[in-house]
PDB file of C-alpha atoms and ligand atoms in Angstrom:
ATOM      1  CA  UNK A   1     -69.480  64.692 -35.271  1.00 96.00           C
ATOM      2  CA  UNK A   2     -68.190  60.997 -35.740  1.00 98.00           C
ATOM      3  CA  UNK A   3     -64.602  60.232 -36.054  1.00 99.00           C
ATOM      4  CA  UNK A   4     -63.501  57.892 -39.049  1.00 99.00           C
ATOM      5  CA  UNK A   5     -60.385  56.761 -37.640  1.00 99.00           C
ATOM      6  CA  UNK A   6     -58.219  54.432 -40.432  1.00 99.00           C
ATOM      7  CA  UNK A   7     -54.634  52.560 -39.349  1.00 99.00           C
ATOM      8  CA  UNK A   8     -53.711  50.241 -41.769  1.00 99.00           C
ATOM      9  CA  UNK A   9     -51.968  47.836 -39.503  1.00 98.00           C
ATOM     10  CA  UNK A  10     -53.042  46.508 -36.529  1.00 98.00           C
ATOM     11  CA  UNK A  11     -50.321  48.249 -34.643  1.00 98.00           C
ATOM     12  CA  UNK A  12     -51.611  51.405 -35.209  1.00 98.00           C
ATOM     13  CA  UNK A  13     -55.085  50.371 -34.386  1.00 98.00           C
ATOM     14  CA  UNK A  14     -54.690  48.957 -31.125  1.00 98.00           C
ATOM     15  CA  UNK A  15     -53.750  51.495 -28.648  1.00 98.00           C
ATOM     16  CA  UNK A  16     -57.002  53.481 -29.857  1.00 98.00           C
ATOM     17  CA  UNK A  17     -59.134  50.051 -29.814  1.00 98.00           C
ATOM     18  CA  UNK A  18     -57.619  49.192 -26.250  1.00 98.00           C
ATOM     19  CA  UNK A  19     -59.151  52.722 -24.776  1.00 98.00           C
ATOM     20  CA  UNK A  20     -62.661  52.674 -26.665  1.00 98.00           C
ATOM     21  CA  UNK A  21     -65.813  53.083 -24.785  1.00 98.00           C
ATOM     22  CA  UNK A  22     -69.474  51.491 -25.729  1.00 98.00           C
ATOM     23  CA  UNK A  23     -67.117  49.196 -28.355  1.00 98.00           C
ATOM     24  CA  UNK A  24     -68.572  47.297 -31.069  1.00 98.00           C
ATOM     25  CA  UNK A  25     -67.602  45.633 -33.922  1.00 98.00           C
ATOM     26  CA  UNK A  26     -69.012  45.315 -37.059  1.00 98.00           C
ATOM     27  CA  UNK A  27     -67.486  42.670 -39.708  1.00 98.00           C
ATOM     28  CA  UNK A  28     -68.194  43.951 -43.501  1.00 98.00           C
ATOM     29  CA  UNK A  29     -66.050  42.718 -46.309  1.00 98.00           C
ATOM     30  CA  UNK A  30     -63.273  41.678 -44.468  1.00 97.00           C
ATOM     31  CA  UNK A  31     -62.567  44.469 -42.265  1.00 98.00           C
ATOM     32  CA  UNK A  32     -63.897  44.630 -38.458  1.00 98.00           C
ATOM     33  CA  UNK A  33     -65.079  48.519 -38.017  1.00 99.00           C
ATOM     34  CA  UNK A  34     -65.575  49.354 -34.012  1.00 99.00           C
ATOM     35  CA  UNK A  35     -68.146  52.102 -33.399  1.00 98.00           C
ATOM     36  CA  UNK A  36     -67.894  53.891 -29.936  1.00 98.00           C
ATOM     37  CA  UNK A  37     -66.952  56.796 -28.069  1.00 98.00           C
ATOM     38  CA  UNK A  38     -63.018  57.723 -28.041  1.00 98.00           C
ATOM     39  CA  UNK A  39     -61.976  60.446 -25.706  1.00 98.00           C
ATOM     40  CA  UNK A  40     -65.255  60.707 -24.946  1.00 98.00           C
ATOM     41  CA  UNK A  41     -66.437  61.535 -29.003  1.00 98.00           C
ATOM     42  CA  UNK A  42     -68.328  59.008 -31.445  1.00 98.00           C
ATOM     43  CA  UNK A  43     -66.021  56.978 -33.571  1.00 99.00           C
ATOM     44  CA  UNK A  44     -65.653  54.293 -36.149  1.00 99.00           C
ATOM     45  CA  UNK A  45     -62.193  53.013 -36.386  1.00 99.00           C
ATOM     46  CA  UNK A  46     -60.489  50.189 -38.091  1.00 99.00           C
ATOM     47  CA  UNK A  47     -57.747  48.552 -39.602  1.00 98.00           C
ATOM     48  CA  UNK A  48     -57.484  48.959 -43.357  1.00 98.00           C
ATOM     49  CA  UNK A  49     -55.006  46.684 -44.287  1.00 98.00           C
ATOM     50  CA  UNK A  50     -52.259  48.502 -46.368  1.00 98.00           C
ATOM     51  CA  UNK A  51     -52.039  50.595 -49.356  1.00 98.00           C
ATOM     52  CA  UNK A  52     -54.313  52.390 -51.392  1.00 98.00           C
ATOM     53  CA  UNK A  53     -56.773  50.412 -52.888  1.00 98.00           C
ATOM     54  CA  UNK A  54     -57.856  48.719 -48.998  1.00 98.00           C
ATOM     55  CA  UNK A  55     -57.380  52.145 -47.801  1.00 99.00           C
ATOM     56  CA  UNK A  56     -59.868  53.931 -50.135  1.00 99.00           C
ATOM     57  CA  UNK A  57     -62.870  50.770 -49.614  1.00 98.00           C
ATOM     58  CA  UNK A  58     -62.263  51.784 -45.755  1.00 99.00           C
ATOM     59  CA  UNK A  59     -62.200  55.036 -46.057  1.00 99.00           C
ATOM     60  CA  UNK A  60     -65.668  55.469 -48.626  1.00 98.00           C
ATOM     61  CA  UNK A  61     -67.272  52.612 -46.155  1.00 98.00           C
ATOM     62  CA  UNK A  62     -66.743  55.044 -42.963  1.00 98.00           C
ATOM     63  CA  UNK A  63     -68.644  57.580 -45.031  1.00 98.00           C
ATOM     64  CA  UNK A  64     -71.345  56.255 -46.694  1.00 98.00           C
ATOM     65  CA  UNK A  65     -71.900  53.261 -43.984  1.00 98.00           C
ATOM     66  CA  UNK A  66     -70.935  54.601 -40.902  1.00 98.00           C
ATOM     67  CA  UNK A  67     -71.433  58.122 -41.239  1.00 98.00           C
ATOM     68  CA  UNK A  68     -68.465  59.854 -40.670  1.00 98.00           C
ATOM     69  CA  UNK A  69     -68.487  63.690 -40.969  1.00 98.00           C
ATOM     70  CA  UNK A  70     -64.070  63.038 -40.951  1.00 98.00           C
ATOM     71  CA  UNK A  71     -61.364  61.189 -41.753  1.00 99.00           C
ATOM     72  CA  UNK A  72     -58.317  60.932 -39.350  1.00 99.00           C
ATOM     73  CA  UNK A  73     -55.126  58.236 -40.935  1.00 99.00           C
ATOM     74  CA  UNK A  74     -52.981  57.573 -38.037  1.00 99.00           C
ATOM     75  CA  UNK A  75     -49.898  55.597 -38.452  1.00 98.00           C
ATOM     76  CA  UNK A  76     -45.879  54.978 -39.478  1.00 99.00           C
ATOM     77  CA  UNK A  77     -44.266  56.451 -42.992  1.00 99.00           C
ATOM     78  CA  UNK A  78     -40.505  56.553 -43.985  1.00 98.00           C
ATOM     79  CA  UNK A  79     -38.777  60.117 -43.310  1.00 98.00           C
ATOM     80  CA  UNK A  80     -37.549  61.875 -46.378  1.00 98.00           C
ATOM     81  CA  UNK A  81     -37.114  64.925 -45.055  1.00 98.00           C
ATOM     82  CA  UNK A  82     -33.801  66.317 -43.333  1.00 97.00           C
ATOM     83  CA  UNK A  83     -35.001  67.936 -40.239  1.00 97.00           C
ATOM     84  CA  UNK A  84     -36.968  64.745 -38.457  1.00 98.00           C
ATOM     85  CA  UNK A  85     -36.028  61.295 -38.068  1.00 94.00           C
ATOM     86  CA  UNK A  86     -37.024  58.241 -36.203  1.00 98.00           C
ATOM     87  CA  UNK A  87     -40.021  58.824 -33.384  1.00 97.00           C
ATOM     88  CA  UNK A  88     -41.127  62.392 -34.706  1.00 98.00           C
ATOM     89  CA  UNK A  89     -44.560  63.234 -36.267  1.00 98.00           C
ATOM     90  CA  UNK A  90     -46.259  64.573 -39.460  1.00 98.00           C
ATOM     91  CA  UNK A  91     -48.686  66.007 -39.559  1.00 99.00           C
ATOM     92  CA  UNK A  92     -50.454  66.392 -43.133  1.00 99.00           C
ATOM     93  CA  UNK A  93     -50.382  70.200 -44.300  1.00 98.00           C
ATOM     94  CA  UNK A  94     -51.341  68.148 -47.552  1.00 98.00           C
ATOM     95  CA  UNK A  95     -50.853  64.770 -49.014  1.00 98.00           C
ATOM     96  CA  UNK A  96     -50.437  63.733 -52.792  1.00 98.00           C
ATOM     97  CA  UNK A  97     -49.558  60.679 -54.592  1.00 98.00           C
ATOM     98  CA  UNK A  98     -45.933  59.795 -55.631  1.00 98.00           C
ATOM     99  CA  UNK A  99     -47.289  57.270 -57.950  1.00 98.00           C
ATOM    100  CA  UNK A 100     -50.322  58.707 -59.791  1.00 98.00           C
ATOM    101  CA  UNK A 101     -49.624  60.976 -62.858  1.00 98.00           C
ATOM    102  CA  UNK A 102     -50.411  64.596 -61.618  1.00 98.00           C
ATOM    103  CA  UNK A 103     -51.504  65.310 -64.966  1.00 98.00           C
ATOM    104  CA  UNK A 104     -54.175  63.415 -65.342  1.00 98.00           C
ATOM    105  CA  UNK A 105     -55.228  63.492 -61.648  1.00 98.00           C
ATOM    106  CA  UNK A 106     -55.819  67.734 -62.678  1.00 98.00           C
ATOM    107  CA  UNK A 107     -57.186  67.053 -66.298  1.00 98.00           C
ATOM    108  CA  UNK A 108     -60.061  64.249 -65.085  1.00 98.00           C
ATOM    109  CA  UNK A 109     -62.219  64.179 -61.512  1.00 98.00           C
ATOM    110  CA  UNK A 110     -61.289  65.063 -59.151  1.00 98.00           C
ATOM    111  CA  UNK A 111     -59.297  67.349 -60.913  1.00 98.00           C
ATOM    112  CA  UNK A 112     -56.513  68.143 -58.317  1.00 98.00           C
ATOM    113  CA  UNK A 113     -53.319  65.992 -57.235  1.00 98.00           C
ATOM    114  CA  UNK A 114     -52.946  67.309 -53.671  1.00 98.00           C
ATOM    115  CA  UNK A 115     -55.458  66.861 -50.659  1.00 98.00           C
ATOM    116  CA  UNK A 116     -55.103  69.248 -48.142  1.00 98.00           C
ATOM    117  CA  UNK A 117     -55.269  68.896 -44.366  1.00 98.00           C
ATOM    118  CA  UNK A 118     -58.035  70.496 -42.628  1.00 98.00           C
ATOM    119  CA  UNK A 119     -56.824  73.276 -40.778  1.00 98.00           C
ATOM    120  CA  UNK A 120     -59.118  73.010 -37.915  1.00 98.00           C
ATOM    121  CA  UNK A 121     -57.893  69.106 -37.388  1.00 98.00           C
ATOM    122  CA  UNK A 122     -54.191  70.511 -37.607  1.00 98.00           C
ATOM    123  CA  UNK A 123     -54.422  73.435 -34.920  1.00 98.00           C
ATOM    124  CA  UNK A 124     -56.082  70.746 -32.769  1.00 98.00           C
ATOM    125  CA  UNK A 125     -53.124  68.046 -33.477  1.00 98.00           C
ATOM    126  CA  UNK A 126     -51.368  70.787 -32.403  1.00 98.00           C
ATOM    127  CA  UNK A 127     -52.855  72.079 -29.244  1.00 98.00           C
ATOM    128  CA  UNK A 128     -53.068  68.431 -28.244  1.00 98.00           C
ATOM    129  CA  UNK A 129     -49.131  68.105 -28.932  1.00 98.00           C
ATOM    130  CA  UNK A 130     -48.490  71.042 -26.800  1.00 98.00           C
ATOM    131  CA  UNK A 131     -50.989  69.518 -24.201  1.00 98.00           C
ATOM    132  CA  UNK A 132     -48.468  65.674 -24.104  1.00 98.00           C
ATOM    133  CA  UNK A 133     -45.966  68.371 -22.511  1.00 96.00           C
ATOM    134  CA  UNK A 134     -42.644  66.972 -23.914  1.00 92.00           C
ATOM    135  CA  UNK A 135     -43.383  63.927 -25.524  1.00 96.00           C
ATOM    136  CA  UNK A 136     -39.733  62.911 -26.624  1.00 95.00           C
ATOM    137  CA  UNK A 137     -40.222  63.645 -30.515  1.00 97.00           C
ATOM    138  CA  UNK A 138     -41.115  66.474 -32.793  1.00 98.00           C
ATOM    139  CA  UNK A 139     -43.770  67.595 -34.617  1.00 98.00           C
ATOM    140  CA  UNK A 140     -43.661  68.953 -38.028  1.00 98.00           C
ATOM    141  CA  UNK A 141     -46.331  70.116 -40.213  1.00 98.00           C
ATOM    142  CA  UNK A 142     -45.806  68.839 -43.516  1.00 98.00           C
ATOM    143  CA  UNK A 143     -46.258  67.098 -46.762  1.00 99.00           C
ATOM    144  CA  UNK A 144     -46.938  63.430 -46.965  1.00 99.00           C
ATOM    145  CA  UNK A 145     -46.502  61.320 -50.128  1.00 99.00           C
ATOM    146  CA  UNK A 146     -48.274  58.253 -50.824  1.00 99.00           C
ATOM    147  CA  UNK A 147     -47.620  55.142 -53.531  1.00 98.00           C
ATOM    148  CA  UNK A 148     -48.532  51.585 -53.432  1.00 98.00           C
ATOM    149  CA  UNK A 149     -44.577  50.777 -52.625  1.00 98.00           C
ATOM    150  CA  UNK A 150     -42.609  50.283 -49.336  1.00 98.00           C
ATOM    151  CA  UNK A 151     -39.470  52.739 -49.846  1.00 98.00           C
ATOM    152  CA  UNK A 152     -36.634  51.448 -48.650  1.00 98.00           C
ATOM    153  CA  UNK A 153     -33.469  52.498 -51.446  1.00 98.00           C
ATOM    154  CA  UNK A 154     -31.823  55.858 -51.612  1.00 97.00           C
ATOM    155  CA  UNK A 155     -32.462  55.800 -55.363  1.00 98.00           C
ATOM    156  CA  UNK A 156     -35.984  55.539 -55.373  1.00 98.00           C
ATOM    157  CA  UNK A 157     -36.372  57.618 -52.276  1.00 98.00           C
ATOM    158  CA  UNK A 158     -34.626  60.824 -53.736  1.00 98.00           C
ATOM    159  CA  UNK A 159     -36.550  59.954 -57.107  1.00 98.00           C
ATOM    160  CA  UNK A 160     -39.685  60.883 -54.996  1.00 98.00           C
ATOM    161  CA  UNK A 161     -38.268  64.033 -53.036  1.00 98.00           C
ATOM    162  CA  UNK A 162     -37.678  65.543 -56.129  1.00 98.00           C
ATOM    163  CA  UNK A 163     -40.794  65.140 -57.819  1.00 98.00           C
ATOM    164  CA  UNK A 164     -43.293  65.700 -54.611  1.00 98.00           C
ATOM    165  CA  UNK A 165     -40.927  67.112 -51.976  1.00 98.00           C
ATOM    166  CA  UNK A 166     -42.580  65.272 -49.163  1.00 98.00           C
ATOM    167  CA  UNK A 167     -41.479  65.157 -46.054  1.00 98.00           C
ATOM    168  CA  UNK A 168     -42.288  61.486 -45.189  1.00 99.00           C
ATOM    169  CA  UNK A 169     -43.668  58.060 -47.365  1.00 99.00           C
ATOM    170  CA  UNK A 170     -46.345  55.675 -46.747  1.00 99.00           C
ATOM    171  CA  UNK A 171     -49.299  53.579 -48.188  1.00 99.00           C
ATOM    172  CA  UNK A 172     -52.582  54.971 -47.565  1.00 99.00           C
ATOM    173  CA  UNK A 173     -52.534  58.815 -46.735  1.00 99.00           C
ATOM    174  CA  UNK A 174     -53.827  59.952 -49.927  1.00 99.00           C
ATOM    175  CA  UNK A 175     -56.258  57.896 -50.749  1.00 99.00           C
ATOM    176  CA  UNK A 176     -57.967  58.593 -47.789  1.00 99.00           C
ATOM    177  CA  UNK A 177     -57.611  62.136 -48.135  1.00 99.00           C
ATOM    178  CA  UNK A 178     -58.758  61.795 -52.044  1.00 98.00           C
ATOM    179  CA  UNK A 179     -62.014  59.976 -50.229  1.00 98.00           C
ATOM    180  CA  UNK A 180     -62.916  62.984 -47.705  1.00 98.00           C
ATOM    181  CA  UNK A 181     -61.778  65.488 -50.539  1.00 98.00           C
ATOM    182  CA  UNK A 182     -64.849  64.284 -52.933  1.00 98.00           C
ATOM    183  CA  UNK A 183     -67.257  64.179 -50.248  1.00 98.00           C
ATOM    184  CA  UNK A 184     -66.072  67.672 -48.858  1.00 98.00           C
ATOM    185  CA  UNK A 185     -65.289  66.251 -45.179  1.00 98.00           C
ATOM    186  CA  UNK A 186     -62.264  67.440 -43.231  1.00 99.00           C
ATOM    187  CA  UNK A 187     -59.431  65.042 -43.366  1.00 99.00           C
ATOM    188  CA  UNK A 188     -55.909  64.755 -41.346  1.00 99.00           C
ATOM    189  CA  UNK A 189     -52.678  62.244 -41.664  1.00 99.00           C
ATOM    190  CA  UNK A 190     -50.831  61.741 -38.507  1.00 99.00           C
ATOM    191  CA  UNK A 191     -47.466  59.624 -39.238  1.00 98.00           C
ATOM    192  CA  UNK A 192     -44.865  58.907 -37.220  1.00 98.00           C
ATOM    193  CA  UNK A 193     -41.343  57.963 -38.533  1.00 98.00           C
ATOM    194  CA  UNK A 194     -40.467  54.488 -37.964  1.00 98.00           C
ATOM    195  CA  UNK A 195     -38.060  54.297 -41.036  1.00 98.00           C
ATOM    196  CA  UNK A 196     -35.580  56.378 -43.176  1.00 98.00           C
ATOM    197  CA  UNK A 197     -37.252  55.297 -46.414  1.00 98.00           C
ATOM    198  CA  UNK A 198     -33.496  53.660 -47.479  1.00 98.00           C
ATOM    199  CA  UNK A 199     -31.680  50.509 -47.497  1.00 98.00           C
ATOM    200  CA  UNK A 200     -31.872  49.973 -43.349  1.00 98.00           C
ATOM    201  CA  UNK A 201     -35.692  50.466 -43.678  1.00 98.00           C
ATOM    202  CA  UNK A 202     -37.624  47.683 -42.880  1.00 98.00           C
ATOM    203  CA  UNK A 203     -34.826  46.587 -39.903  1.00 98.00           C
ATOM    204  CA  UNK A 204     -36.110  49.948 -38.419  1.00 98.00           C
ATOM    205  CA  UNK A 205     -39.765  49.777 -39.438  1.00 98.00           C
ATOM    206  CA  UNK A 206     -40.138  46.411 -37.275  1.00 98.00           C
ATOM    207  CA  UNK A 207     -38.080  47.749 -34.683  1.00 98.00           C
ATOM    208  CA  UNK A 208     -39.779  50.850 -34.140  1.00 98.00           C
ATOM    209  CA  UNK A 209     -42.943  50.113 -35.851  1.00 98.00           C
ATOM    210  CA  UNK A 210     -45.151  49.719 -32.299  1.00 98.00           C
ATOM    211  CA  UNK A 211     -43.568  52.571 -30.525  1.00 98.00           C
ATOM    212  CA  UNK A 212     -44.138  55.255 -33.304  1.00 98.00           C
ATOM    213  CA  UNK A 213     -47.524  53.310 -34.104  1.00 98.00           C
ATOM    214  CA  UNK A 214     -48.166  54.648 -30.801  1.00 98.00           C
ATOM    215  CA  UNK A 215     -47.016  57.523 -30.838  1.00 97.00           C
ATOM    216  CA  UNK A 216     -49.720  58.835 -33.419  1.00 98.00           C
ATOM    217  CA  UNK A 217     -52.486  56.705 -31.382  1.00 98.00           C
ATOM    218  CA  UNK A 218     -51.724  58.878 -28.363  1.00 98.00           C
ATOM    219  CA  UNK A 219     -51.747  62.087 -30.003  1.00 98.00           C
ATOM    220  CA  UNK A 220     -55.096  61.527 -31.823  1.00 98.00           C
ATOM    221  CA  UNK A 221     -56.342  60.379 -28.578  1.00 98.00           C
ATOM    222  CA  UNK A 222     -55.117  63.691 -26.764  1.00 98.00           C
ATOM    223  CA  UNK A 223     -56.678  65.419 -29.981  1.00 98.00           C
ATOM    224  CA  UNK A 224     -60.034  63.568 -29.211  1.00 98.00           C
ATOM    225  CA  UNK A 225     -60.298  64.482 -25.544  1.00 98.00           C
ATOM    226  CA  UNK A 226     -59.759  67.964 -26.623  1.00 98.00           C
ATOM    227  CA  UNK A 227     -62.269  68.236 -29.453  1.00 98.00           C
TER     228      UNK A 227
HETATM  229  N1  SAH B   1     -41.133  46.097 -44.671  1.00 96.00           N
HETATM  230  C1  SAH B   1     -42.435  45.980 -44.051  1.00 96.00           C
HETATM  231  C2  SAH B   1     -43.380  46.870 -44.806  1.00 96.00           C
HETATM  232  C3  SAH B   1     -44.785  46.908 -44.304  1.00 96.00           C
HETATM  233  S1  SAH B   1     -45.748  48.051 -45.208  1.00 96.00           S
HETATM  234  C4  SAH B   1     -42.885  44.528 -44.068  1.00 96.00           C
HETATM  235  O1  SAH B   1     -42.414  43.802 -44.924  1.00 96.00           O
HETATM  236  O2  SAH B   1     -43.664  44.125 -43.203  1.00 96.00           O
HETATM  237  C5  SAH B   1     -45.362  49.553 -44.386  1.00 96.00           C
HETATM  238  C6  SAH B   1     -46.544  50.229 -43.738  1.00 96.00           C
HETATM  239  O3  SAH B   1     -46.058  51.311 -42.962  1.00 96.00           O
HETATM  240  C7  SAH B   1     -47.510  50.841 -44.724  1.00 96.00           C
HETATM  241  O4  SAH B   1     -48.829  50.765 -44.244  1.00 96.00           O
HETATM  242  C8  SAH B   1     -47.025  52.292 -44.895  1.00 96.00           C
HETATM  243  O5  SAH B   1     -48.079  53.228 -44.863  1.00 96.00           O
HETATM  244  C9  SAH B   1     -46.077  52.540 -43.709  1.00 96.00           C
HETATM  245  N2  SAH B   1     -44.670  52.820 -44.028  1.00 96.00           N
HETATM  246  C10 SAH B   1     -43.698  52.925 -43.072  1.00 96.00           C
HETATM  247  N3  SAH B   1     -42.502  53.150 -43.636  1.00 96.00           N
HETATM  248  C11 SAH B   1     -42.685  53.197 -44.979  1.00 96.00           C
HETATM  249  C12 SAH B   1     -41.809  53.365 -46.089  1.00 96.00           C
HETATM  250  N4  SAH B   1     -40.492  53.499 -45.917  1.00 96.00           N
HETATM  251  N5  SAH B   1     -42.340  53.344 -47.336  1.00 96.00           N
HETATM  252  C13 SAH B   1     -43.665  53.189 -47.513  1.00 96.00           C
HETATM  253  N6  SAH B   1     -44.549  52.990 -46.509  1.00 96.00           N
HETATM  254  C14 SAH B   1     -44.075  52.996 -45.236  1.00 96.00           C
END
């Protein structure tokens, strides 16, 4: 089984590139991809550069390129949800777009506007959550929304929870997810919350944005070792 491993920042990358084994990169259009073990498993990871579009290209590349058997997004989104906030984890029960008529995501291929999480991925997110001990944030399993838009307004934020109901916002979680979902591969989103998704967002996403870009790294590691 090898481990497609996406961040779309370098932030989110680096704790995972800084404890790879047997590391190599390969340059291809753009983006470095690192093959090597992680926790001990065969990876490729890399840094997809953000939103959907760079997101998918990485994503399809892992596959068809690299060969891997599934996707794992790790990373920071905006909460939207009431019972988390700043440092705690999603984890994707599914993902769907906030930006992307549902409609005709249903009527044409690939004929569904939600990507689930793989449940064997999310029991072992899990296990390796209850395996950090208390890791000083929580862990929810959830929905995760994803739109080529940083959300940082009330108004456009509650537009969004009440046409998806997500429980956090990014840039890249569905299209990933939309990638493994053709192909049939299991797929997982790990965010952490580095934001509110309002009008004090991006003063929180760059003051947070390493610690809860770590945050995921470490639990996907955990999730590796236990694999
Ligand atoms: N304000 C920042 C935005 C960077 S993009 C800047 O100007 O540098 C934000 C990245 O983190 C994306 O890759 C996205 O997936 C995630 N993210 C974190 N908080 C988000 C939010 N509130 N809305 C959308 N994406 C968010």
């Amino acid at each position: 089984m090898t481990y497609g491993i996406i961040g779309a920042m370098q932030s989110e990358i680096s704790l995972l590139k800084g404890n790879m084994e047997q590391l190599k990169a390969h340059p291809l259009a753009g983006t470095e991809y690192y093959t090597g073990l992680l926790g001990g498993k065969p990876v490729v990871l890399a840094c997809s550069g953000i939103g959907k579009v760079s997101a998918a290209i990485c994503a399809q590349t892992m596959i068809i390129r690299f060969g891997a058997d599934a996707l794992i997004n790790t990373g920071v989104a905006g909460c939207v949800c009431d019972d988390l906030t700043v440092y705690d984890v999603v984890l994707s029960q599914d993902v769907v777009y906030h930006d992307f008529d549902s409609d005709l995501l249903i009527k044409y291929f690939p004929h569904t506007d939600r990507f689930p999480g793989d449940p064997e991925l999310l029991a072992l997110a899990q296990k390796a959550y209850a395996a950090l001990g208390d890791p000083g944030y929580r862990l929810k399993v959830g929905r995760v929304a994803t739109g080529d838009q940083f959300i940082e307004s009330k108004e456009v934020k509650d537009n969004i929870v009440s046409r998806c109901r997500p429980d956090c916002v990014e840039m890249e979680g569905a299209a990933i997810a939309h990638a493994a979902y053709i192909s049939g591969l299991p797929v997982l989103v790990i965010r952490s919350m580095s934001d509110n998704a309002d009008g004090n967002a991006d003063v929180s996403f760059h003051t947070f944005e390493t610690v809860c870009a770590d945050h995921s790294a470490r639990l996907l590691l955990k999730m590796l070792e236990l694999a």
